[in-house]
PDB file of C-alpha atoms in Angstrom:
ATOM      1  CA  UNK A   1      -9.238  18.662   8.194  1.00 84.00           C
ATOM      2  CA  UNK A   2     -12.776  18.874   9.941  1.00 90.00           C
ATOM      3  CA  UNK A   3     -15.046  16.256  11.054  1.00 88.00           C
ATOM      4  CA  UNK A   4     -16.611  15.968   7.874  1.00 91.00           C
ATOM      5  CA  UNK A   5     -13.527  15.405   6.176  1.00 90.00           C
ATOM      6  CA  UNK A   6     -12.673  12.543   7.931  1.00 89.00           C
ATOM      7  CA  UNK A   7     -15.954  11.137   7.687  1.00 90.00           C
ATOM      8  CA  UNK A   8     -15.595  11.241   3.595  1.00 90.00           C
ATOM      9  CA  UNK A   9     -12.123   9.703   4.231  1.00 88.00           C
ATOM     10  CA  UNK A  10     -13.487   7.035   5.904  1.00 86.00           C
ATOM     11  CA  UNK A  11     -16.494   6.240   3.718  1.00 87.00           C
ATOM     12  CA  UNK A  12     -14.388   6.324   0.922  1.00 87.00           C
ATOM     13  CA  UNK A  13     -11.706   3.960   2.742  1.00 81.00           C
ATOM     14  CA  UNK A  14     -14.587   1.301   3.005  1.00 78.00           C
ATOM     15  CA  UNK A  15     -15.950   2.071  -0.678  1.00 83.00           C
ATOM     16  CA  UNK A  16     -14.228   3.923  -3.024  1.00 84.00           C
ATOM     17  CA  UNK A  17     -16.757   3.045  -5.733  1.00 87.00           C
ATOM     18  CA  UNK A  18     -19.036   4.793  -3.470  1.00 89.00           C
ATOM     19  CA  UNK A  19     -21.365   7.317  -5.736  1.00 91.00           C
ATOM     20  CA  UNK A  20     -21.065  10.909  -4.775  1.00 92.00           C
ATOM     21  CA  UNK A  21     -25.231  11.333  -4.771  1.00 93.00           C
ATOM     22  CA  UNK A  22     -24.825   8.258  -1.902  1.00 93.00           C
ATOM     23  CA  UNK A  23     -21.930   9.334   0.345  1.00 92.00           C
ATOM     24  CA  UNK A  24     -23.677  13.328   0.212  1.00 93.00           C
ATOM     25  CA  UNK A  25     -27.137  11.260   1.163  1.00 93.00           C
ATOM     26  CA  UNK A  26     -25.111   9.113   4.041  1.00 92.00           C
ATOM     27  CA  UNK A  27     -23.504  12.332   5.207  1.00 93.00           C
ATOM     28  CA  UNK A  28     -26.485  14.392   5.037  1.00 94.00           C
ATOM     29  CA  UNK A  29     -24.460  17.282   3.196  1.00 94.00           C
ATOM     30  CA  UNK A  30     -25.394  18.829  -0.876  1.00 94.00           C
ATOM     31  CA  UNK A  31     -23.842  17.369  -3.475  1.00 94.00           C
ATOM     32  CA  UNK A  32     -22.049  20.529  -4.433  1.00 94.00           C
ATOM     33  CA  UNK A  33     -20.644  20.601  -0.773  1.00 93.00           C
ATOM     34  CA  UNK A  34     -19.401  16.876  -0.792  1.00 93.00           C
ATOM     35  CA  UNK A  35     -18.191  17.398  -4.658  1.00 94.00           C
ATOM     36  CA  UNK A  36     -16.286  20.909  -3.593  1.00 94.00           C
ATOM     37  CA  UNK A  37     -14.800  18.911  -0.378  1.00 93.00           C
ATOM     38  CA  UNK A  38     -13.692  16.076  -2.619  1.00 94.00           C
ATOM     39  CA  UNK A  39     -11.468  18.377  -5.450  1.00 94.00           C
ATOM     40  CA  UNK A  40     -10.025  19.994  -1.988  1.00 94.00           C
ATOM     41  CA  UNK A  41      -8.734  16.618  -0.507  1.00 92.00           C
ATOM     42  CA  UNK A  42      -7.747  15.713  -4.125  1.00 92.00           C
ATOM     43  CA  UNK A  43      -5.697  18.840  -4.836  1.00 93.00           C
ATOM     44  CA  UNK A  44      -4.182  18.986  -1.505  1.00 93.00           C
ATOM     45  CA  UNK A  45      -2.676  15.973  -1.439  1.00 91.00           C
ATOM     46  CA  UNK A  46      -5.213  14.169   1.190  1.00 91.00           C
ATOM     47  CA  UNK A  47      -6.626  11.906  -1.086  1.00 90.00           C
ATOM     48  CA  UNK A  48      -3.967  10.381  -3.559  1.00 88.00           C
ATOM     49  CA  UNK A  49      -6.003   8.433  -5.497  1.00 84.00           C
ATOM     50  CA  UNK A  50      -8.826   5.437  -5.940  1.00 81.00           C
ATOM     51  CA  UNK A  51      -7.911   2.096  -6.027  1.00 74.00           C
ATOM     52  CA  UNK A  52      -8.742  -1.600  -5.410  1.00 68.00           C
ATOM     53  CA  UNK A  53      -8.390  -3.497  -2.505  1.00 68.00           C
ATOM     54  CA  UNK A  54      -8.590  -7.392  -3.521  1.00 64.00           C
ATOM     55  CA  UNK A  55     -10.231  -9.795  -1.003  1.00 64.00           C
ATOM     56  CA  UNK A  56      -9.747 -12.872   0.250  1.00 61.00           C
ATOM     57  CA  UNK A  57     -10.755 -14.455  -3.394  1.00 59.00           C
ATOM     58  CA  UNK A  58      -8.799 -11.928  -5.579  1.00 59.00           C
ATOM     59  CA  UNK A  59      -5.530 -13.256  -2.976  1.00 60.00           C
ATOM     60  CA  UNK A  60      -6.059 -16.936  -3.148  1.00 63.00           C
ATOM     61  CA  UNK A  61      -3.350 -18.395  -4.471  1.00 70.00           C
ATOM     62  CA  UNK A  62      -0.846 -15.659  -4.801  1.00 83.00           C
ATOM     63  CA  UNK A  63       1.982 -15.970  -2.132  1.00 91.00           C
ATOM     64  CA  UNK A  64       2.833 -12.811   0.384  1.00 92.00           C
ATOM     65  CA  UNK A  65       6.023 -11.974   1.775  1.00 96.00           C
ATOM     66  CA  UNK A  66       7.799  -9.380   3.459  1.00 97.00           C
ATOM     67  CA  UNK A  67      11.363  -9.013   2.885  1.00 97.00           C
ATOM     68  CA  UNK A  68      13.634  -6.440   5.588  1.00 98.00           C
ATOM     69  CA  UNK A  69      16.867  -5.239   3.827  1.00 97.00           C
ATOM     70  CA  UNK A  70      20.177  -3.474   5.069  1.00 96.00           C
ATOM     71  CA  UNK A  71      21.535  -1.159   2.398  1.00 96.00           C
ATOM     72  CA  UNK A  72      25.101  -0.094   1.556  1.00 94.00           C
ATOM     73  CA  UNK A  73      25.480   3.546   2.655  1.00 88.00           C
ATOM     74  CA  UNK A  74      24.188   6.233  -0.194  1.00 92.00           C
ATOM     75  CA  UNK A  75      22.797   3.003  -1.857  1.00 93.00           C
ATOM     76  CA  UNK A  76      19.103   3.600  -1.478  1.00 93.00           C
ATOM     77  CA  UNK A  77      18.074   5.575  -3.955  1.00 93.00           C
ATOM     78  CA  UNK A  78      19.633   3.339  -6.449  1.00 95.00           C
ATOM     79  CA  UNK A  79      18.287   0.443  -4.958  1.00 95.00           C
ATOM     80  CA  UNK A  80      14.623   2.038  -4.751  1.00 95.00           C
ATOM     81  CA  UNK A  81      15.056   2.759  -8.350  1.00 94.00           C
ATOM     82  CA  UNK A  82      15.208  -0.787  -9.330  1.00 95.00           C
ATOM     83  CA  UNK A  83      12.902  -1.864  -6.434  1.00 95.00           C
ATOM     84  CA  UNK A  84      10.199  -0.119  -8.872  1.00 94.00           C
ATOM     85  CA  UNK A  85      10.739  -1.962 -11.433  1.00 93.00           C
ATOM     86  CA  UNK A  86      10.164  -5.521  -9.997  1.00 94.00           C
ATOM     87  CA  UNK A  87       5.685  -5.717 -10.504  1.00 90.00           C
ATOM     88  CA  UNK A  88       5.714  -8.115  -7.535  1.00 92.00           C
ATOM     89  CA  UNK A  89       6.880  -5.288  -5.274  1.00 94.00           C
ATOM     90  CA  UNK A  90       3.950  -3.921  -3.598  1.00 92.00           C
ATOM     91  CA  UNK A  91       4.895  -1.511  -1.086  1.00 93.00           C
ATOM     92  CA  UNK A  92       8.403  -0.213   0.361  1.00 96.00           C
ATOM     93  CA  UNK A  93       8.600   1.079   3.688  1.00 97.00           C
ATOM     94  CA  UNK A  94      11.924   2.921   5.349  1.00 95.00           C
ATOM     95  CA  UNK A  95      12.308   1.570   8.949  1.00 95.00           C
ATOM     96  CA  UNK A  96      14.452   2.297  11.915  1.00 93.00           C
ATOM     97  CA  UNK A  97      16.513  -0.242  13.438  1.00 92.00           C
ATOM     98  CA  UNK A  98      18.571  -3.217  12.114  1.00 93.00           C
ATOM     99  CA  UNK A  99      17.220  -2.997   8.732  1.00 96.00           C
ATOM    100  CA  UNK A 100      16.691  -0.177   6.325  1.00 96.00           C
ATOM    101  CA  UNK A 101      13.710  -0.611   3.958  1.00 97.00           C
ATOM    102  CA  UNK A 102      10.819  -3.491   4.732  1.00 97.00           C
ATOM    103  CA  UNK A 103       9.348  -4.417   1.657  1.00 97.00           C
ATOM    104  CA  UNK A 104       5.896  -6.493   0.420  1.00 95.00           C
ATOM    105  CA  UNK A 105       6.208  -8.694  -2.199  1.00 95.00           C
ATOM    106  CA  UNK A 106       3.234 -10.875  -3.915  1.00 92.00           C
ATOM    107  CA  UNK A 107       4.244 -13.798  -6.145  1.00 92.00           C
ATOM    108  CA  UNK A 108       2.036 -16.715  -8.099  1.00 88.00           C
ATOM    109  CA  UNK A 109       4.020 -19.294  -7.394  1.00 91.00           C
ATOM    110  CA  UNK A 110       6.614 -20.366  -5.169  1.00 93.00           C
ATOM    111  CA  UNK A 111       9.495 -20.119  -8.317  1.00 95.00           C
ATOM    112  CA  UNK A 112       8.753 -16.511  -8.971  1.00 93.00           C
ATOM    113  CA  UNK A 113       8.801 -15.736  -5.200  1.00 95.00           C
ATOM    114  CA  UNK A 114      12.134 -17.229  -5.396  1.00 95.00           C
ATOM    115  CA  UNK A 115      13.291 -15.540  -8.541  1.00 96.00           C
ATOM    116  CA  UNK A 116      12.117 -12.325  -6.574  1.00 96.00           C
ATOM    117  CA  UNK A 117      14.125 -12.921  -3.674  1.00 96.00           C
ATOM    118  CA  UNK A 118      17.184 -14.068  -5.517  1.00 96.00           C
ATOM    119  CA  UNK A 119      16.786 -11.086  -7.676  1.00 96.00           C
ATOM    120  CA  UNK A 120      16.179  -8.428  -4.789  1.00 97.00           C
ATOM    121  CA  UNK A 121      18.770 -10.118  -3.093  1.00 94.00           C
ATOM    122  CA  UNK A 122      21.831  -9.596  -5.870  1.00 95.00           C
ATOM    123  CA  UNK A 123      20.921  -6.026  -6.197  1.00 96.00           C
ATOM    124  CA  UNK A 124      23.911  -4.067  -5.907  1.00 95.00           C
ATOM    125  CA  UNK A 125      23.518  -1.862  -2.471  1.00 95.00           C
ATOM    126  CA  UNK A 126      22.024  -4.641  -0.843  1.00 96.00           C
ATOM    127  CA  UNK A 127      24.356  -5.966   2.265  1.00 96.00           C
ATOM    128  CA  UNK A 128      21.422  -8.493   3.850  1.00 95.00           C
ATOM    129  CA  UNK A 129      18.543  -9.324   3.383  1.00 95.00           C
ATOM    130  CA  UNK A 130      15.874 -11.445   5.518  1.00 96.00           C
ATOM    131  CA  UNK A 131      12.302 -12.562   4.127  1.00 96.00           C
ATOM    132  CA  UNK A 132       8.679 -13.800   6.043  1.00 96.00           C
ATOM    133  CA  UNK A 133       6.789 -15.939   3.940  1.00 95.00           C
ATOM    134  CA  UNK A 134       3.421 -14.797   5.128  1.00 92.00           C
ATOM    135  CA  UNK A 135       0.883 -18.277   6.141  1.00 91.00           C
ATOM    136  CA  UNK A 136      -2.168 -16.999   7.234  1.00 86.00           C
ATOM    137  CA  UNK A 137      -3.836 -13.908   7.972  1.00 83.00           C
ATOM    138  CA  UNK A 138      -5.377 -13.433  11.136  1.00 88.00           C
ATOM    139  CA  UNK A 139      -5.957  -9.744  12.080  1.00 84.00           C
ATOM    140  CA  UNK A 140      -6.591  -6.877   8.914  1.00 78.00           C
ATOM    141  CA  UNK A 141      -7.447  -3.218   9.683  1.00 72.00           C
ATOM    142  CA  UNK A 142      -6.152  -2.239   6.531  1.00 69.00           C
ATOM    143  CA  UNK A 143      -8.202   0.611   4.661  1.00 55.00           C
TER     144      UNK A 143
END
């Protein structure tokens, strides 16, 4: 990945919705080039998709938490499994240390972010679990 690469990467990671006739103009390259480079990141894997990234508006009033589980020996897979099929799940990270997976929930209300938890927590697999109700949010670098 060159220099120009990551300066697609990045002006994609601000704007995805970006046109291609602006980000070539922005990076000073052809349109072919910048269209060529862009089927090359997507067919190698670099860029995985588009998506959305809600604000502070498209978050208000949904609850955040992120809940660290320790899971039974050959018990993650299974447990992954029906991870993905709980929609407030958002992401699912393996760690090192104490606990095995960390994972980011969103709810609407405090009773489904209970349900959640309740329901993460009787998973078979799962020996502990431990969640952070997330208040406020003071620093995001998040692309």
């Amino acid at each position: 990945m060159d220099d120009l690469d990551k300066h697609i990467l990045a002006l994609l990671g601000a704007d995805a919705r970006i046109s291609i006739a602006t980000l070539a103009r922005r990076l000073q390259v052809a349109r072919s080039t910048l269209q060529a480079r862009l089927e090359r990141l997507e067919s190698n894997g670099t860029i995985a998709g588009y998506t959305l990234k809600l604000g502070t508006a498209g978050r208000m009033g949904r609850l955040r938490a992120s809940v660290l589980l320790s899971i039974e020996t050959r018990a993650q897979a299974p447990c992954l499994t029906r991870l993905k099929s709980i929609p407030e799940v958002e992401r699912v990270f393996t760690t090192s240390g104490r606990f095995d997976l960390l994972l980011e929930i969103s709810a609407a209300t405090t009773q489904s972010l209970d349900a959640v938890l309740d329901q993460i927590g009787a998973m078979p697999g799962v020996r502990s679990s431990e969640s952070l109700i997330h208040l406020s949010t003071k620093i995001d670098r998040a692309v």
